[in-house]
């Protein structure tokens, strides 16, 4: 399985999504902001996207104004002096703003083409190598510059790139590149990118931190689960004593729990993944009190038997270190995950009571 460290788009793949940066599959790429997976865009592709988006905005801008003029002409406006123009945004400004906002929300990095040599581009052009096809070769110069700049970025960063494109020339170029692979849709890309365990662990850490900091339903659900789990678990006692002893569990009280944080987050580790979601394990600390009875015995050399010499009722309050498995599931949309359920990965816990005394000990 190839673990890609970056993803990029060609112009058509963005256009095919209707420039819907705020919804659908394009919105799902927000999950990669501040993650181990980089979202990239080459300079030529960025310029083309903004240009096409501006043209689309201008088209609807003109149609709206035309409709208002026609409405006035046929007297179907109550206010004949109504002027919509002041309420319309500038098509160019809107195009730039929306794409820059998409870049910010995804943590997108613009890949410079300054390190692409013209001799490299001309060599591909003259020899008709991908992305230059046999027809309309001059139209492929932006693609050639984009792909060469992305490949150089991949080499410098030692990172495989997953490109989203249905363009045959992009696909042909990737066939000859060890750094760039191509898939045809954002959905395919999201599925492959989420196979990266480092990305899943980053998502897991983020979800756990956000859910726990809320101290709301998530925290209470986990606490209630732990209480029920511990009531049905087996507790084994560890203790020091002058006598031999046996212990019988009585009850457990659970007060609180917390994840074990470090400078790198809560250190969750993905243990299972599928298209439906993934499961991760995280260390937790549980505050609890365990109570039980100790019976003490000693060997009677005269009778040759082990005799009961006393008993005591003990309790100890500790912070128990254990592991919690959290299950995250897909909410019907790729990248839209939610907390589903949890379980503790063991049914047996050892509790240290320290030194315990019989009632007849001074």
JSON list of N, CA, C and O in Angstrom, two decimals, residues 96-129:
[
{"chain": "A", "resi": 96, "resn": "UNK", "atom": "N", "xyz": [-11.20, 35.57, -6.51]},
{"chain": "A", "resi": 96, "resn": "UNK", "atom": "CA", "xyz": [-9.95, 35.54, -5.74]},
{"chain": "A", "resi": 96, "resn": "UNK", "atom": "C", "xyz": [-10.20, 35.21, -4.28]},
{"chain": "A", "resi": 96, "resn": "UNK", "atom": "O", "xyz": [-9.49, 34.39, -3.68]},
{"chain": "A", "resi": 97, "resn": "UNK", "atom": "N", "xyz": [-11.24, 35.83, -3.71]},
{"chain": "A", "resi": 97, "resn": "UNK", "atom": "CA", "xyz": [-11.53, 35.62, -2.29]},
{"chain": "A", "resi": 97, "resn": "UNK", "atom": "C", "xyz": [-11.90, 34.18, -2.01]},
{"chain": "A", "resi": 97, "resn": "UNK", "atom": "O", "xyz": [-11.39, 33.57, -1.05]},
{"chain": "A", "resi": 98, "resn": "UNK", "atom": "N", "xyz": [-12.79, 33.60, -2.82]},
{"chain": "A", "resi": 98, "resn": "UNK", "atom": "CA", "xyz": [-13.26, 32.23, -2.57]},
{"chain": "A", "resi": 98, "resn": "UNK", "atom": "C", "xyz": [-12.12, 31.22, -2.69]},
{"chain": "A", "resi": 98, "resn": "UNK", "atom": "O", "xyz": [-12.02, 30.29, -1.90]},
{"chain": "A", "resi": 99, "resn": "UNK", "atom": "N", "xyz": [-11.25, 31.42, -3.70]},
{"chain": "A", "resi": 99, "resn": "UNK", "atom": "CA", "xyz": [-10.16, 30.45, -3.85]},
{"chain": "A", "resi": 99, "resn": "UNK", "atom": "C", "xyz": [-9.13, 30.62, -2.74]},
{"chain": "A", "resi": 99, "resn": "UNK", "atom": "O", "xyz": [-8.59, 29.62, -2.23]},
{"chain": "A", "resi": 100, "resn": "UNK", "atom": "N", "xyz": [-8.85, 31.85, -2.34]},
{"chain": "A", "resi": 100, "resn": "UNK", "atom": "CA", "xyz": [-7.90, 32.07, -1.25]},
{"chain": "A", "resi": 100, "resn": "UNK", "atom": "C", "xyz": [-8.44, 31.49, 0.05]},
{"chain": "A", "resi": 100, "resn": "UNK", "atom": "O", "xyz": [-7.69, 30.96, 0.87]},
{"chain": "A", "resi": 101, "resn": "UNK", "atom": "N", "xyz": [-9.75, 31.59, 0.24]},
{"chain": "A", "resi": 101, "resn": "UNK", "atom": "CA", "xyz": [-10.37, 31.01, 1.44]},
{"chain": "A", "resi": 101, "resn": "UNK", "atom": "C", "xyz": [-10.25, 29.49, 1.41]},
{"chain": "A", "resi": 101, "resn": "UNK", "atom": "O", "xyz": [-10.00, 28.85, 2.44]},
{"chain": "A", "resi": 102, "resn": "UNK", "atom": "N", "xyz": [-10.42, 28.88, 0.22]},
{"chain": "A", "resi": 102, "resn": "UNK", "atom": "CA", "xyz": [-10.24, 27.44, 0.06]},
{"chain": "A", "resi": 102, "resn": "UNK", "atom": "C", "xyz": [-8.80, 27.04, 0.38]},
{"chain": "A", "resi": 102, "resn": "UNK", "atom": "O", "xyz": [-8.56, 26.04, 1.07]},
{"chain": "A", "resi": 103, "resn": "UNK", "atom": "N", "xyz": [-7.86, 27.83, -0.09]},
{"chain": "A", "resi": 103, "resn": "UNK", "atom": "CA", "xyz": [-6.44, 27.58, 0.21]},
{"chain": "A", "resi": 103, "resn": "UNK", "atom": "C", "xyz": [-6.18, 27.63, 1.71]},
{"chain": "A", "resi": 103, "resn": "UNK", "atom": "O", "xyz": [-5.48, 26.77, 2.26]},
{"chain": "A", "resi": 104, "resn": "UNK", "atom": "N", "xyz": [-6.75, 28.62, 2.38]},
{"chain": "A", "resi": 104, "resn": "UNK", "atom": "CA", "xyz": [-6.55, 28.76, 3.82]},
{"chain": "A", "resi": 104, "resn": "UNK", "atom": "C", "xyz": [-7.17, 27.60, 4.58]},
{"chain": "A", "resi": 104, "resn": "UNK", "atom": "O", "xyz": [-6.56, 27.04, 5.50]},
{"chain": "A", "resi": 105, "resn": "UNK", "atom": "N", "xyz": [-8.39, 27.23, 4.22]},
{"chain": "A", "resi": 105, "resn": "UNK", "atom": "CA", "xyz": [-9.11, 26.18, 4.95]},
{"chain": "A", "resi": 105, "resn": "UNK", "atom": "C", "xyz": [-8.48, 24.80, 4.78]},
{"chain": "A", "resi": 105, "resn": "UNK", "atom": "O", "xyz": [-8.65, 23.93, 5.63]},
{"chain": "A", "resi": 106, "resn": "UNK", "atom": "N", "xyz": [-7.77, 24.60, 3.69]},
{"chain": "A", "resi": 106, "resn": "UNK", "atom": "CA", "xyz": [-7.12, 23.30, 3.44]},
{"chain": "A", "resi": 106, "resn": "UNK", "atom": "C", "xyz": [-5.63, 23.33, 3.76]},
{"chain": "A", "resi": 106, "resn": "UNK", "atom": "O", "xyz": [-4.97, 22.29, 3.69]},
{"chain": "A", "resi": 107, "resn": "UNK", "atom": "N", "xyz": [-5.12, 24.51, 4.13]},
{"chain": "A", "resi": 107, "resn": "UNK", "atom": "CA", "xyz": [-3.68, 24.63, 4.36]},
{"chain": "A", "resi": 107, "resn": "UNK", "atom": "C", "xyz": [-2.89, 24.46, 3.07]},
{"chain": "A", "resi": 107, "resn": "UNK", "atom": "O", "xyz": [-1.75, 24.01, 3.08]},
{"chain": "A", "resi": 108, "resn": "UNK", "atom": "N", "xyz": [-3.50, 24.84, 1.95]},
{"chain": "A", "resi": 108, "resn": "UNK", "atom": "CA", "xyz": [-2.90, 24.59, 0.64]},
{"chain": "A", "resi": 108, "resn": "UNK", "atom": "C", "xyz": [-1.61, 25.38, 0.44]},
{"chain": "A", "resi": 108, "resn": "UNK", "atom": "O", "xyz": [-1.51, 26.55, 0.78]},
{"chain": "A", "resi": 109, "resn": "UNK", "atom": "N", "xyz": [-0.63, 24.70, -0.12]},
{"chain": "A", "resi": 109, "resn": "UNK", "atom": "CA", "xyz": [0.66, 25.32, -0.43]},
{"chain": "A", "resi": 109, "resn": "UNK", "atom": "C", "xyz": [0.77, 25.53, -1.93]},
{"chain": "A", "resi": 109, "resn": "UNK", "atom": "O", "xyz": [0.56, 24.60, -2.71]},
{"chain": "A", "resi": 110, "resn": "UNK", "atom": "N", "xyz": [1.08, 26.73, -2.34]},
{"chain": "A", "resi": 110, "resn": "UNK", "atom": "CA", "xyz": [1.27, 27.04, -3.76]},
{"chain": "A", "resi": 110, "resn": "UNK", "atom": "C", "xyz": [2.70, 26.68, -4.14]},
{"chain": "A", "resi": 110, "resn": "UNK", "atom": "O", "xyz": [3.66, 27.16, -3.55]},
{"chain": "A", "resi": 111, "resn": "UNK", "atom": "N", "xyz": [2.84, 25.78, -5.12]},
{"chain": "A", "resi": 111, "resn": "UNK", "atom": "CA", "xyz": [4.15, 25.30, -5.55]},
{"chain": "A", "resi": 111, "resn": "UNK", "atom": "C", "xyz": [4.68, 26.19, -6.66]},
{"chain": "A", "resi": 111, "resn": "UNK", "atom": "O", "xyz": [4.08, 26.29, -7.74]},
{"chain": "A", "resi": 112, "resn": "UNK", "atom": "N", "xyz": [5.79, 26.83, -6.41]},
{"chain": "A", "resi": 112, "resn": "UNK", "atom": "CA", "xyz": [6.39, 27.73, -7.38]},
{"chain": "A", "resi": 112, "resn": "UNK", "atom": "C", "xyz": [6.93, 26.97, -8.59]},
{"chain": "A", "resi": 112, "resn": "UNK", "atom": "O", "xyz": [7.34, 25.81, -8.48]},
{"chain": "A", "resi": 113, "resn": "UNK", "atom": "N", "xyz": [6.92, 27.63, -9.74]},
{"chain": "A", "resi": 113, "resn": "UNK", "atom": "CA", "xyz": [7.47, 27.02, -10.95]},
{"chain": "A", "resi": 113, "resn": "UNK", "atom": "C", "xyz": [8.80, 27.68, -11.33]},
{"chain": "A", "resi": 113, "resn": "UNK", "atom": "O", "xyz": [9.30, 27.49, -12.45]},
{"chain": "A", "resi": 114, "resn": "UNK", "atom": "N", "xyz": [9.39, 28.44, -10.39]},
{"chain": "A", "resi": 114, "resn": "UNK", "atom": "CA", "xyz": [10.63, 29.15, -10.68]},
{"chain": "A", "resi": 114, "resn": "UNK", "atom": "C", "xyz": [11.79, 28.20, -10.97]},
{"chain": "A", "resi": 114, "resn": "UNK", "atom": "O", "xyz": [12.74, 28.56, -11.68]},
{"chain": "A", "resi": 115, "resn": "UNK", "atom": "N", "xyz": [11.72, 26.98, -10.38]},
{"chain": "A", "resi": 115, "resn": "UNK", "atom": "CA", "xyz": [12.83, 26.05, -10.57]},
{"chain": "A", "resi": 115, "resn": "UNK", "atom": "C", "xyz": [12.66, 25.14, -11.78]},
{"chain": "A", "resi": 115, "resn": "UNK", "atom": "O", "xyz": [13.45, 24.23, -12.01]},
{"chain": "A", "resi": 116, "resn": "UNK", "atom": "N", "xyz": [11.62, 25.39, -12.59]},
{"chain": "A", "resi": 116, "resn": "UNK", "atom": "CA", "xyz": [11.42, 24.63, -13.82]},
{"chain": "A", "resi": 116, "resn": "UNK", "atom": "C", "xyz": [12.18, 25.31, -14.96]},
{"chain": "A", "resi": 116, "resn": "UNK", "atom": "O", "xyz": [11.93, 26.48, -15.27]},
{"chain": "A", "resi": 117, "resn": "UNK", "atom": "N", "xyz": [13.10, 24.61, -15.56]},
{"chain": "A", "resi": 117, "resn": "UNK", "atom": "CA", "xyz": [13.91, 25.17, -16.64]},
{"chain": "A", "resi": 117, "resn": "UNK", "atom": "C", "xyz": [13.16, 25.10, -17.96]},
{"chain": "A", "resi": 117, "resn": "UNK", "atom": "O", "xyz": [12.51, 24.10, -18.26]},
{"chain": "A", "resi": 118, "resn": "UNK", "atom": "N", "xyz": [13.27, 26.16, -18.74]},
{"chain": "A", "resi": 118, "resn": "UNK", "atom": "CA", "xyz": [12.62, 26.18, -20.05]},
{"chain": "A", "resi": 118, "resn": "UNK", "atom": "C", "xyz": [13.16, 25.06, -20.94]},
{"chain": "A", "resi": 118, "resn": "UNK", "atom": "O", "xyz": [12.41, 24.49, -21.76]},
{"chain": "A", "resi": 119, "resn": "UNK", "atom": "N", "xyz": [14.42, 24.70, -20.78]},
{"chain": "A", "resi": 119, "resn": "UNK", "atom": "CA", "xyz": [15.00, 23.63, -21.58]},
{"chain": "A", "resi": 119, "resn": "UNK", "atom": "C", "xyz": [14.31, 22.30, -21.30]},
{"chain": "A", "resi": 119, "resn": "UNK", "atom": "O", "xyz": [14.15, 21.46, -22.19]},
{"chain": "A", "resi": 120, "resn": "UNK", "atom": "N", "xyz": [13.88, 22.10, -20.04]},
{"chain": "A", "resi": 120, "resn": "UNK", "atom": "CA", "xyz": [13.17, 20.87, -19.69]},
{"chain": "A", "resi": 120, "resn": "UNK", "atom": "C", "xyz": [11.81, 20.82, -20.38]},
{"chain": "A", "resi": 120, "resn": "UNK", "atom": "O", "xyz": [11.40, 19.78, -20.90]},
{"chain": "A", "resi": 121, "resn": "UNK", "atom": "N", "xyz": [11.13, 21.95, -20.39]},
{"chain": "A", "resi": 121, "resn": "UNK", "atom": "CA", "xyz": [9.80, 22.01, -21.02]},
{"chain": "A", "resi": 121, "resn": "UNK", "atom": "C", "xyz": [9.93, 21.81, -22.53]},
{"chain": "A", "resi": 121, "resn": "UNK", "atom": "O", "xyz": [9.15, 21.06, -23.13]},
{"chain": "A", "resi": 122, "resn": "UNK", "atom": "N", "xyz": [10.91, 22.48, -23.14]},
{"chain": "A", "resi": 122, "resn": "UNK", "atom": "CA", "xyz": [11.10, 22.35, -24.59]},
{"chain": "A", "resi": 122, "resn": "UNK", "atom": "C", "xyz": [11.49, 20.93, -24.98]},
{"chain": "A", "resi": 122, "resn": "UNK", "atom": "O", "xyz": [11.09, 20.44, -26.04]},
{"chain": "A", "resi": 123, "resn": "UNK", "atom": "N", "xyz": [12.26, 20.27, -24.14]},
{"chain": "A", "resi": 123, "resn": "UNK", "atom": "CA", "xyz": [12.64, 18.89, -24.42]},
{"chain": "A", "resi": 123, "resn": "UNK", "atom": "C", "xyz": [11.41, 17.99, -24.48]},
{"chain": "A", "resi": 123, "resn": "UNK", "atom": "O", "xyz": [11.29, 17.14, -25.38]},
{"chain": "A", "resi": 124, "resn": "UNK", "atom": "N", "xyz": [10.48, 18.18, -23.56]},
{"chain": "A", "resi": 124, "resn": "UNK", "atom": "CA", "xyz": [9.23, 17.40, -23.59]},
{"chain": "A", "resi": 124, "resn": "UNK", "atom": "C", "xyz": [8.40, 17.76, -24.82]},
{"chain": "A", "resi": 124, "resn": "UNK", "atom": "O", "xyz": [7.79, 16.89, -25.45]},
{"chain": "A", "resi": 125, "resn": "UNK", "atom": "N", "xyz": [8.39, 19.05, -25.16]},
{"chain": "A", "resi": 125, "resn": "UNK", "atom": "CA", "xyz": [7.58, 19.53, -26.28]},
{"chain": "A", "resi": 125, "resn": "UNK", "atom": "C", "xyz": [8.10, 18.97, -27.61]},
{"chain": "A", "resi": 125, "resn": "UNK", "atom": "O", "xyz": [7.34, 18.44, -28.42]},
{"chain": "A", "resi": 126, "resn": "UNK", "atom": "N", "xyz": [9.39, 19.09, -27.83]},
{"chain": "A", "resi": 126, "resn": "UNK", "atom": "CA", "xyz": [9.98, 18.67, -29.11]},
{"chain": "A", "resi": 126, "resn": "UNK", "atom": "C", "xyz": [9.88, 17.16, -29.29]},
{"chain": "A", "resi": 126, "resn": "UNK", "atom": "O", "xyz": [9.63, 16.66, -30.38]},
{"chain": "A", "resi": 127, "resn": "UNK", "atom": "N", "xyz": [10.06, 16.41, -28.20]},
{"chain": "A", "resi": 127, "resn": "UNK", "atom": "CA", "xyz": [10.03, 14.95, -28.29]},
{"chain": "A", "resi": 127, "resn": "UNK", "atom": "C", "xyz": [8.63, 14.38, -28.11]},
{"chain": "A", "resi": 127, "resn": "UNK", "atom": "O", "xyz": [8.44, 13.15, -28.11]},
{"chain": "A", "resi": 128, "resn": "UNK", "atom": "N", "xyz": [7.62, 15.28, -27.97]},
{"chain": "A", "resi": 128, "resn": "UNK", "atom": "CA", "xyz": [6.21, 14.87, -27.80]},
{"chain": "A", "resi": 128, "resn": "UNK", "atom": "C", "xyz": [6.02, 13.91, -26.63]},
{"chain": "A", "resi": 128, "resn": "UNK", "atom": "O", "xyz": [5.21, 12.98, -26.67]},
{"chain": "A", "resi": 129, "resn": "UNK", "atom": "N", "xyz": [6.77, 14.15, -25.57]},
{"chain": "A", "resi": 129, "resn": "UNK", "atom": "CA", "xyz": [6.61, 13.36, -24.36]},
{"chain": "A", "resi": 129, "resn": "UNK", "atom": "C", "xyz": [5.49, 13.94, -23.50]},
{"chain": "A", "resi": 129, "resn": "UNK", "atom": "O", "xyz": [5.21, 15.14, -23.57]}
]
